[in-house]
Tab-separated table of C-alpha atoms and ligand atoms in Angstrom:
chain	number	residue	atom	x	y	z
A	101	MET	CA	-1.146	-6.201	-3.027
A	102	LYS	CA	-2.963	-5.537	0.221
A	103	ILE	CA	-6.002	-7.215	1.778
A	104	HIS	CA	-8.423	-6.340	4.574
A	105	GLU	CA	-8.038	-7.371	8.210
A	106	TYR	CA	-10.975	-9.812	8.003
A	107	GLN	CA	-9.380	-11.502	4.980
A	108	ALA	CA	-6.023	-11.677	6.768
A	109	LYS	CA	-7.726	-13.320	9.747
A	110	GLU	CA	-9.406	-15.834	7.445
A	111	LEU	CA	-5.909	-16.811	6.272
A	112	PHE	CA	-4.675	-16.854	9.876
A	113	ARG	CA	-7.447	-19.340	10.770
A	114	GLN	CA	-6.551	-21.554	7.800
A	115	TYR	CA	-3.008	-21.701	9.197
A	116	GLY	CA	-4.114	-22.346	12.779
A	117	VAL	CA	-3.304	-18.870	14.123
A	118	ALA	CA	-5.681	-17.984	16.966
A	119	CYS	CA	-7.858	-14.895	16.427
A	120	PRO	CA	-11.195	-13.814	17.910
A	121	ASP	CA	-14.409	-14.960	16.189
A	122	GLY	CA	-15.868	-12.449	13.787
A	123	TYR	CA	-17.690	-11.877	10.504
A	124	PRO	CA	-17.447	-9.269	7.745
A	125	ALA	CA	-20.490	-7.104	6.926
A	126	PHE	CA	-21.235	-4.858	3.951
A	127	THR	CA	-24.547	-3.464	5.230
A	128	LEU	CA	-26.149	-2.586	8.560
A	129	PRO	CA	-28.449	-5.676	8.600
A	130	GLU	CA	-25.405	-7.859	7.863
A	131	ALA	CA	-23.563	-6.224	10.761
A	132	MET	CA	-26.447	-7.087	13.099
A	133	ASP	CA	-26.613	-10.677	11.806
A	134	ALA	CA	-22.879	-10.972	12.401
A	135	ALA	CA	-23.151	-9.663	15.953
A	136	ARG	CA	-26.025	-12.061	16.766
A	137	LYS	CA	-23.859	-14.996	15.726
A	138	LEU	CA	-21.282	-13.989	18.352
A	139	PRO	CA	-21.678	-14.911	22.035
A	140	GLY	CA	-21.372	-11.310	23.396
A	141	PRO	CA	-21.684	-9.403	25.639
A	142	ILE	CA	-18.670	-7.440	24.313
A	143	TYR	CA	-18.403	-6.801	20.557
A	144	VAL	CA	-16.016	-4.724	18.476
A	145	VAL	CA	-17.062	-2.892	15.299
A	146	LYS	CA	-14.059	-2.432	13.014
A	147	ALA	CA	-13.853	-0.389	9.808
A	148	GLN	CA	-12.197	-2.342	6.995
A	149	ILE	CA	-9.927	-0.141	4.900
A	150	HIS	CA	-6.416	-0.785	3.593
A	151	ALA	CA	-4.800	1.557	6.087
A	152	GLY	CA	-3.644	1.279	9.661
A	153	GLY	CA	-4.340	3.636	12.531
A	154	ARG	CA	-8.080	2.976	12.339
A	155	GLY	CA	-8.421	2.888	16.130
A	156	LEU	CA	-7.004	6.397	16.589
A	157	GLY	CA	-9.092	7.652	13.657
A	158	GLY	CA	-12.371	6.451	15.222
A	159	GLY	CA	-12.805	3.350	13.058
A	160	VAL	CA	-12.616	0.725	15.840
A	161	LYS	CA	-15.259	0.773	18.579
A	162	VAL	CA	-15.816	-1.586	21.507
A	163	CYS	CA	-19.545	-2.134	22.162
A	164	LYS	CA	-21.298	-3.503	25.238
A	165	SER	CA	-24.637	-4.382	23.659
A	166	LEU	CA	-26.315	-5.190	20.345
A	167	ALA	CA	-27.925	-1.746	20.391
A	168	GLU	CA	-24.484	-0.191	20.602
A	169	VAL	CA	-23.246	-2.374	17.726
A	170	GLU	CA	-26.099	-0.968	15.656
A	171	GLU	CA	-25.305	2.621	16.584
A	172	ARG	CA	-21.554	2.279	15.907
A	173	SER	CA	-22.043	0.336	12.662
A	174	ARG	CA	-24.374	3.063	11.424
A	175	GLN	CA	-21.723	5.686	12.259
A	176	ILE	CA	-18.741	3.861	10.769
A	177	LEU	CA	-20.231	2.341	7.615
A	178	GLY	CA	-19.921	4.932	4.852
A	179	MET	CA	-17.797	7.326	6.897
A	180	GLN	CA	-14.728	8.986	5.395
A	181	LEU	CA	-12.127	7.544	7.759
A	182	LYS	CA	-8.961	9.584	8.179
A	183	THR	CA	-5.853	7.995	9.654
A	184	HIS	CA	-2.145	8.805	9.435
A	185	GLN	CA	-1.944	6.333	6.538
A	186	THR	CA	-4.915	7.463	4.410
A	187	GLY	CA	-3.808	10.945	3.416
A	188	PRO	CA	-5.865	14.061	4.167
A	189	ASP	CA	-8.958	12.974	2.212
A	190	GLY	CA	-9.397	9.764	4.185
A	191	GLN	CA	-10.881	6.572	2.813
A	192	LYS	CA	-14.561	5.673	2.543
A	193	VAL	CA	-15.578	2.709	4.726
A	194	ARG	CA	-17.499	0.167	2.638
A	195	ARG	CA	-16.978	-2.928	4.782
A	196	LEU	CA	-17.123	-3.686	8.484
A	197	TYR	CA	-15.783	-6.508	10.574
A	198	ILE	CA	-17.793	-7.442	13.675
A	199	GLU	CA	-15.670	-9.287	16.177
A	200	SER	CA	-15.891	-10.692	19.694
A	201	GLY	CA	-14.427	-8.471	22.378
A	202	VAL	CA	-11.265	-9.849	23.956
A	203	ASP	CA	-10.106	-9.563	27.561
A	204	ILE	CA	-6.741	-7.906	26.878
A	205	ARG	CA	-3.980	-8.241	29.458
A	206	ARG	CA	-1.064	-7.084	27.293
A	207	GLU	CA	-0.708	-5.685	23.767
A	208	LEU	CA	2.431	-6.835	21.915
A	209	TYR	CA	3.781	-6.222	18.425
A	210	LEU	CA	4.842	-8.882	15.916
A	211	GLY	CA	5.897	-8.284	12.305
A	212	MET	CA	7.663	-10.240	9.599
A	213	LEU	CA	9.156	-8.945	6.340
A	214	LEU	CA	12.024	-9.404	3.928
A	215	ASP	CA	15.367	-7.917	4.897
A	216	ARG	CA	16.850	-7.319	1.450
A	217	ASP	CA	20.347	-6.578	2.728
A	218	ARG	CA	20.621	-9.937	4.449
A	219	GLY	CA	18.445	-11.950	2.073
A	220	GLU	CA	16.590	-13.247	5.127
A	221	ILE	CA	13.222	-12.751	6.724
A	222	VAL	CA	13.340	-10.502	9.747
A	223	VAL	CA	10.901	-11.017	12.598
A	224	MET	CA	10.340	-7.919	14.706
A	225	ALA	CA	8.691	-8.058	18.097
A	226	SER	CA	8.030	-5.579	20.861
A	227	THR	CA	6.369	-5.455	24.244
A	228	GLU	CA	5.086	-2.003	23.227
A	229	GLY	CA	2.344	-3.140	20.848
A	230	GLY	CA	-0.921	-1.363	20.146
A	231	MET	CA	-1.721	1.804	18.372
A	232	SER	CA	1.570	3.715	18.184
A	233	ILE	CA	4.290	1.272	17.171
A	234	GLU	CA	5.623	3.864	14.687
A	235	ASP	CA	6.481	6.129	17.655
A	236	VAL	CA	8.207	3.241	19.426
A	237	ALA	CA	10.286	2.486	16.310
A	238	HIS	CA	11.180	6.168	16.007
A	239	ASN	CA	11.814	7.159	19.634
A	240	THR	CA	12.939	3.928	21.307
A	241	PRO	CA	14.175	1.565	18.583
A	242	GLU	CA	15.932	-0.550	21.233
A	243	LYS	CA	12.487	-1.743	22.327
A	244	ILE	CA	12.109	-3.614	19.051
A	245	PHE	CA	13.623	-7.085	19.215
A	246	LYS	CA	14.746	-8.653	15.934
A	247	VAL	CA	15.496	-12.195	14.823
A	248	TRP	CA	16.508	-13.170	11.278
A	249	ILE	CA	15.241	-16.359	9.663
A	250	ASP	CA	17.354	-18.171	7.102
A	251	PRO	CA	14.855	-19.143	4.394
A	252	ARG	CA	16.818	-22.350	3.662
A	253	VAL	CA	15.918	-23.821	7.061
A	254	GLY	CA	12.865	-21.797	8.097
A	255	VAL	CA	11.999	-20.520	11.566
A	256	GLN	CA	13.558	-22.598	14.344
A	257	GLY	CA	12.089	-23.488	17.752
A	258	PHE	CA	14.893	-21.716	19.622
A	259	GLN	CA	14.177	-18.509	17.686
A	260	CYS	CA	10.500	-18.669	18.673
A	261	ARG	CA	11.497	-19.108	22.320
A	262	GLN	CA	14.025	-16.248	22.090
A	263	ILE	CA	11.282	-13.914	20.937
A	264	ALA	CA	8.738	-15.309	23.397
A	265	PHE	CA	11.103	-14.607	26.301
A	266	ALA	CA	11.956	-11.151	24.947
A	267	LEU	CA	8.214	-10.469	24.970
A	268	GLY	CA	8.005	-11.646	28.587
A	269	LEU	CA	5.685	-14.559	27.835
A	270	GLU	CA	5.311	-17.251	30.477
A	271	GLY	CA	3.833	-20.713	30.976
A	272	LYS	CA	1.548	-22.012	28.254
A	273	ALA	CA	1.889	-18.718	26.328
A	274	VAL	CA	5.459	-19.655	25.285
A	275	ASN	CA	4.337	-22.796	23.433
A	276	ALA	CA	1.293	-21.019	22.049
A	277	PHE	CA	3.571	-18.293	20.663
A	278	THR	CA	5.929	-20.869	19.099
A	279	LYS	CA	3.008	-22.454	17.280
A	280	LEU	CA	1.685	-19.055	16.197
A	281	LEU	CA	5.008	-17.774	14.833
A	282	THR	CA	5.704	-21.057	13.029
A	283	SER	CA	2.265	-20.875	11.396
A	284	LEU	CA	2.678	-17.230	10.381
A	285	TYR	CA	6.041	-18.030	8.822
A	286	ARG	CA	4.461	-20.868	6.824
A	287	LEU	CA	1.757	-18.452	5.638
A	288	TYR	CA	4.423	-15.872	4.678
A	289	ILE	CA	6.289	-18.394	2.520
A	290	ASP	CA	3.294	-20.284	1.035
A	291	LYS	CA	1.441	-17.167	-0.076
A	292	ASP	CA	4.412	-15.088	-1.322
A	293	CYS	CA	3.868	-12.401	1.299
A	294	SER	CA	5.942	-9.262	1.581
A	295	LEU	CA	4.651	-8.406	5.055
A	296	VAL	CA	2.784	-10.158	7.847
A	297	GLU	CA	2.042	-7.933	10.818
A	298	VAL	CA	0.046	-8.546	13.977
A	299	ASN	CA	-0.436	-5.373	16.001
A	300	PRO	CA	-1.547	-5.939	18.597
A	301	LEU	CA	-0.775	-9.534	19.365
A	302	VAL	CA	-2.467	-9.865	22.741
A	303	VAL	CA	-2.024	-11.917	25.860
A	304	THR	CA	-5.489	-12.480	27.278
A	305	GLY	CA	-6.681	-12.723	30.872
A	306	ASP	CA	-6.342	-16.517	30.735
A	307	ASN	CA	-2.811	-16.302	29.247
A	308	SER	CA	-3.782	-17.204	25.673
A	309	VAL	CA	-2.000	-15.539	22.747
A	310	VAL	CA	-4.360	-14.092	20.138
A	311	ALA	CA	-3.939	-12.068	16.919
A	312	LEU	CA	-6.177	-9.024	17.457
A	313	ASP	CA	-5.259	-7.268	14.232
A	314	GLY	CA	-3.856	-8.638	10.987
A	315	LYS	CA	-2.080	-6.975	8.096
A	316	VAL	CA	-0.833	-9.091	5.211
A	317	ASN	CA	0.751	-7.707	2.024
A	318	PHE	CA	1.746	-9.803	-0.989
A	319	ASP	CA	4.570	-9.590	-3.481
A	320	ASP	CA	2.844	-8.654	-6.758
A	321	ASN	CA	5.389	-10.713	-8.682
A	322	GLY	CA	4.037	-13.866	-7.038
A	323	LEU	CA	0.364	-13.190	-7.723
A	324	PHE	CA	0.348	-15.161	-10.994
A	325	ARG	CA	0.539	-18.347	-8.900
A	326	GLN	CA	-1.740	-17.172	-6.065
A	327	ALA	CA	-5.195	-17.170	-7.636
A	328	ASP	CA	-6.948	-17.454	-4.242
A	329	ILE	CA	-5.096	-14.368	-3.002
A	330	LEU	CA	-5.726	-12.358	-6.181
A	331	ALA	CA	-9.456	-13.034	-5.680
A	332	LEU	CA	-9.255	-11.040	-2.418
A	333	ARG	CA	-8.218	-7.849	-4.210
A	334	ASP	CA	-10.484	-4.877	-3.419
A	335	LEU	CA	-10.236	-2.320	-6.232
A	336	ASP	CA	-12.199	0.243	-4.184
A	337	GLU	CA	-9.113	0.576	-1.992
A	338	GLU	CA	-6.697	1.196	-4.822
A	339	ASP	CA	-5.871	4.367	-6.697
A	340	ALA	CA	-7.904	4.504	-9.952
A	341	ARG	CA	-4.890	5.655	-11.988
A	342	GLU	CA	-2.690	2.910	-10.590
A	343	ILE	CA	-5.335	0.310	-11.533
A	344	GLU	CA	-5.496	1.714	-15.070
A	345	ALA	CA	-1.682	1.713	-15.289
A	346	SER	CA	-1.467	-1.911	-14.128
A	347	LYS	CA	-3.727	-2.946	-17.052
A	348	PHE	CA	-1.015	-1.676	-19.393
A	349	ASP	CA	1.856	-3.050	-17.341
A	350	LEU	CA	3.110	0.458	-16.558
A	351	ASN	CA	5.064	1.136	-13.390
A	352	TYR	CA	3.032	4.054	-12.083
A	353	VAL	CA	2.821	5.480	-8.584
A	354	GLN	CA	0.529	8.404	-7.800
A	355	LEU	CA	2.201	11.262	-5.909
A	356	ASP	CA	0.840	14.672	-4.975
A	357	GLY	CA	2.982	17.210	-6.835
A	358	ASN	CA	2.088	19.134	-10.010
A	359	VAL	CA	4.552	18.026	-12.693
A	360	GLY	CA	3.501	14.805	-14.441
A	361	CYS	CA	6.448	12.632	-15.487
A	362	LEU	CA	6.730	10.177	-18.353
A	363	VAL	CA	10.107	8.478	-18.293
A	364	ASN	CA	11.706	5.227	-19.405
A	365	GLY	CA	13.693	3.267	-16.849
A	366	ALA	CA	13.216	3.343	-13.079
A	367	GLY	CA	16.600	4.973	-12.481
A	368	LEU	CA	15.960	7.832	-14.883
A	369	ALA	CA	12.436	8.194	-13.454
A	370	MET	CA	13.875	8.651	-9.953
A	371	ALA	CA	16.520	11.084	-11.205
A	372	THR	CA	13.783	13.033	-13.005
A	373	MET	CA	11.795	13.329	-9.784
A	374	ASP	CA	14.944	14.512	-7.980
A	375	ILE	CA	15.780	17.188	-10.554
A	376	LEU	CA	12.196	18.527	-10.546
A	377	LYS	CA	12.401	18.881	-6.779
A	378	HIS	CA	15.797	20.503	-7.148
A	379	TYR	CA	14.319	23.213	-9.359
A	380	GLY	CA	11.420	23.832	-7.000
A	381	SER	CA	8.511	21.601	-8.094
A	382	GLU	CA	7.116	18.318	-6.871
A	383	PRO	CA	6.464	15.345	-9.194
A	384	ALA	CA	2.805	14.340	-9.624
A	385	ASN	CA	3.749	10.743	-10.232
A	386	PHE	CA	6.461	8.196	-10.756
A	387	LEU	CA	6.114	6.593	-14.172
A	388	ASP	CA	8.459	4.204	-15.861
A	389	VAL	CA	7.026	3.121	-19.224
A	390	GLY	CA	9.664	0.393	-19.457
A	391	GLY	CA	12.122	-0.481	-22.166
A	392	SER	CA	9.747	-2.274	-24.508
A	393	ALA	CA	6.793	0.097	-24.485
A	394	THR	CA	4.572	0.250	-27.562
A	395	ALA	CA	2.877	3.402	-28.851
A	396	GLU	CA	-0.377	2.099	-27.269
A	397	LYS	CA	1.321	1.855	-23.892
A	398	VAL	CA	2.720	5.368	-24.158
A	399	THR	CA	-0.715	6.652	-25.190
A	400	ALA	CA	-2.283	5.026	-22.116
A	401	ALA	CA	0.429	6.463	-19.878
A	402	PHE	CA	-0.057	9.942	-21.269
A	403	LYS	CA	-3.833	9.764	-20.749
A	404	ILE	CA	-3.370	8.630	-17.149
A	405	ILE	CA	-1.149	11.636	-16.444
A	406	LEU	CA	-3.600	14.052	-18.093
A	407	SER	CA	-6.515	12.622	-16.088
A	408	ASP	CA	-4.925	14.082	-12.939
A	409	ALA	CA	-6.239	17.627	-12.527
A	410	ARG	CA	-3.350	18.469	-10.200
A	411	VAL	CA	-0.911	18.123	-13.103
A	412	HIS	CA	0.064	21.625	-14.264
A	413	ALA	CA	2.758	20.549	-16.739
A	414	ILE	CA	4.082	17.315	-18.199
A	415	PHE	CA	7.734	16.453	-18.492
A	416	VAL	CA	8.607	13.663	-20.909
A	417	ASN	CA	12.191	12.593	-20.314
A	418	ILE	CA	13.294	9.759	-22.570
A	419	PHE	CA	16.641	8.211	-23.171
A	420	GLY	CA	15.978	5.857	-26.062
A	421	GLY	CA	18.109	2.758	-25.747
A	422	ILE	CA	15.920	-0.249	-26.386
A	423	MET	CA	12.958	2.132	-26.377
A	424	LYS	CA	12.897	4.122	-29.603
A	425	CYS	CA	12.265	7.867	-29.599
A	426	ASP	CA	9.855	7.648	-32.549
A	427	THR	CA	7.655	5.185	-30.624
A	428	ILE	CA	7.454	7.619	-27.735
A	429	ALA	CA	6.743	10.525	-30.068
A	430	THR	CA	3.943	8.596	-31.826
A	431	GLY	CA	2.368	7.717	-28.463
A	432	ILE	CA	2.504	11.317	-27.284
A	433	VAL	CA	0.954	12.682	-30.489
A	434	THR	CA	-1.827	10.049	-30.500
A	435	ALA	CA	-2.695	10.654	-26.858
A	436	ALA	CA	-2.574	14.424	-27.192
A	437	ARG	CA	-4.959	14.247	-30.195
A	438	ASP	CA	-7.302	11.761	-28.439
A	439	VAL	CA	-7.733	13.656	-25.210
A	440	GLY	CA	-6.698	17.153	-26.188
A	441	LEU	CA	-3.473	18.567	-24.804
A	442	ASP	CA	-4.674	21.273	-22.443
A	443	ARG	CA	-1.509	21.700	-20.373
A	444	PRO	CA	2.112	22.590	-21.183
A	445	LEU	CA	4.236	19.700	-22.409
A	446	VAL	CA	8.019	19.668	-22.187
A	447	VAL	CA	9.852	16.926	-24.052
A	448	ARG	CA	13.464	15.917	-23.822
A	449	LEU	CA	14.380	13.106	-26.207
A	450	GLU	CA	17.771	11.495	-26.677
A	451	GLY	CA	19.002	8.236	-28.142
A	452	THR	CA	17.805	5.750	-30.753
A	453	ASN	CA	15.844	7.357	-33.648
A	454	VAL	CA	15.934	10.732	-31.932
A	455	ASP	CA	15.770	12.696	-35.198
A	456	LEU	CA	12.730	10.754	-36.354
A	457	GLY	CA	11.106	11.304	-32.949
A	458	ARG	CA	11.730	15.057	-33.065
A	459	GLN	CA	10.373	15.173	-36.612
A	460	ILE	CA	7.122	13.438	-35.585
A	461	LEU	CA	6.652	15.936	-32.750
A	462	ALA	CA	7.444	18.912	-34.980
A	463	ASP	CA	5.064	17.705	-37.734
A	464	SER	CA	2.256	17.204	-35.233
A	465	GLY	CA	1.694	20.931	-34.814
A	466	LEU	CA	1.369	20.428	-31.054
A	467	PRO	CA	2.698	23.287	-28.881
A	468	ILE	CA	5.586	21.278	-27.469
A	469	ILE	CA	8.359	22.900	-25.460
A	470	SER	CA	11.628	21.231	-26.289
A	471	GLY	CA	14.238	20.490	-23.624
A	472	ALA	CA	17.825	20.513	-24.906
A	473	ASN	CA	18.923	18.225	-22.082
A	474	MET	CA	17.620	16.922	-18.771
A	475	LYS	CA	18.499	20.072	-16.837
A	476	ASP	CA	16.996	22.386	-19.430
A	477	GLY	CA	13.861	20.237	-19.716
A	478	ALA	CA	13.357	20.096	-15.941
A	479	GLN	CA	13.767	23.861	-15.566
A	480	LYS	CA	11.309	24.501	-18.384
A	481	ALA	CA	8.779	22.059	-16.902
A	482	VAL	CA	8.973	23.711	-13.472
A	483	GLU	CA	8.564	27.140	-15.041
A	484	ALA	CA	5.651	26.008	-17.251
A	485	ALA	CA	3.862	24.454	-14.263
A	486	LYS	CA	4.180	27.701	-12.297
A	487	LYS	CA	2.865	29.741	-15.198
A	488	TYR	CA	-0.057	27.371	-15.744
A	489	ALA	CA	-0.961	27.454	-12.019
A	490	ALA	CA	-0.842	31.252	-12.095
A	491	SER	CA	-3.146	31.335	-15.143
A	492	LEU	CA	-5.628	29.116	-13.261
A	493	ALA	CA	-5.527	31.504	-10.325
A	494	THR	CA	-6.312	34.453	-12.609
A	495	VAL	CA	-9.308	32.656	-14.134
A	496	ALA	CA	-10.634	31.823	-10.662
B	142	ADP	P1	-5.682	-0.262	13.967
B	142	ADP	O1	-4.337	-0.883	14.088
B	142	ADP	O2	-6.052	0.023	12.555
B	142	ADP	O3	-5.851	0.909	14.872
B	142	ADP	P2	-6.650	-2.549	15.532
B	142	ADP	O4	-7.341	-3.727	14.971
B	142	ADP	O5	-5.234	-2.762	15.954
B	142	ADP	O6	-6.776	-1.361	14.460
B	142	ADP	O7	-7.507	-2.017	16.754
B	142	ADP	C1	-7.120	-0.908	17.530
B	142	ADP	C2	-7.231	-1.212	19.016
B	142	ADP	O8	-8.564	-1.587	19.325
B	142	ADP	C3	-6.361	-2.379	19.465
B	142	ADP	O9	-5.058	-1.949	19.801
B	142	ADP	C4	-7.130	-2.889	20.661
B	142	ADP	O10	-6.793	-2.157	21.820
B	142	ADP	C5	-8.583	-2.591	20.314
B	142	ADP	N1	-9.249	-3.809	19.781
B	142	ADP	C6	-9.249	-4.233	18.501
B	142	ADP	N2	-9.921	-5.393	18.363
B	142	ADP	C7	-10.357	-5.722	19.583
B	142	ADP	C8	-11.117	-6.832	20.127
B	142	ADP	N3	-11.554	-7.824	19.348
B	142	ADP	N4	-11.352	-6.829	21.460
B	142	ADP	C9	-10.913	-5.825	22.263
B	142	ADP	N5	-10.218	-4.783	21.840
B	142	ADP	C10	-9.918	-4.698	20.510
B	143	MG	MG1	-3.511	-2.528	14.709
């Protein structure tokens, strides 16, 4: 789960991490109230969306007066903000964060996430912070300094100093950084985070160290014990189909291809996406209905796939082990009757109760294309999607 910058900074403050003063605003009058509470004369108006790169996309503006705050807030609130992380449609800005302007001397990068290979938390730091850290990581990876934290002992003072020196910090900034990193690590552990990132972490004119941006992601598996974090969820920022899928405990990820996939097991779901690509299509989604799916769950999954207008064909690829083929077949038939099956459907079933499953599909009278095996099913799905797209083109 992701949260907004202003929510991340609220957590930072609770943990004693220094950040500039600021207030969230949902409307223009609220933005002005927020600005008046700040000392001025420099303010920053920041779009709050769950994507980075806001600065380059025009969603972060430094203002030198209250009048300018008003003008910028009016521009940014409600805009469709496009960044390299939002996709081509951008994301609508519904919230602002009005913050005090900071006298920036240097912009650094600091990030913390799980290194699964080592089973440790890796802290990444760079002197090249700011708006294009992705380029730094790509072009000059040696400029990213890494330290691994053993979760059994937590972050150590010497590790904080190692990073502080690598970042070229001096004087009081070294101790300030040690306190900041120790606090961020505590936040990471306490709140079941999967990522804590501060970009930029700035050194100010008076040699203070301040978090100027904040990105915090959480491990969804820990949310059951993080009620205060779950309360920060902003559904406006999430994909509508993924929200619907999460209600039914389906592992669904929206993609932008044209073949909808309904598969059981994450491994088979990945292999299905690969084989569709191999035969020249792109998957419209990743969907693993799980091993213990009920007919209701399959029905919900099928409806979610059909609600995506970009889907030109559906490929159901099931290997029934724990999951029974008749359950899948019942779900498909129910969903197809409920919403009307208006696009080609290719089904490949194998495993437990496969004959019963095939019988249910055959008795349904639905125009189902049967795949003899995974390869045959994938080829037929790709072909059906192409045909369907062509028929749309003719109608238009
Ligand atoms: P994003 O990473 O989404 O582009 P940031 O919060 O990092 O958004 O802001 C982008 C840039 O705007 C920062 O690198 C910094 O140069 C500037 N900036 C952000 N907040 C402030 C602030 N409070 N004072 C001065 N400059 C700021
Ligand atoms: Mg940033």
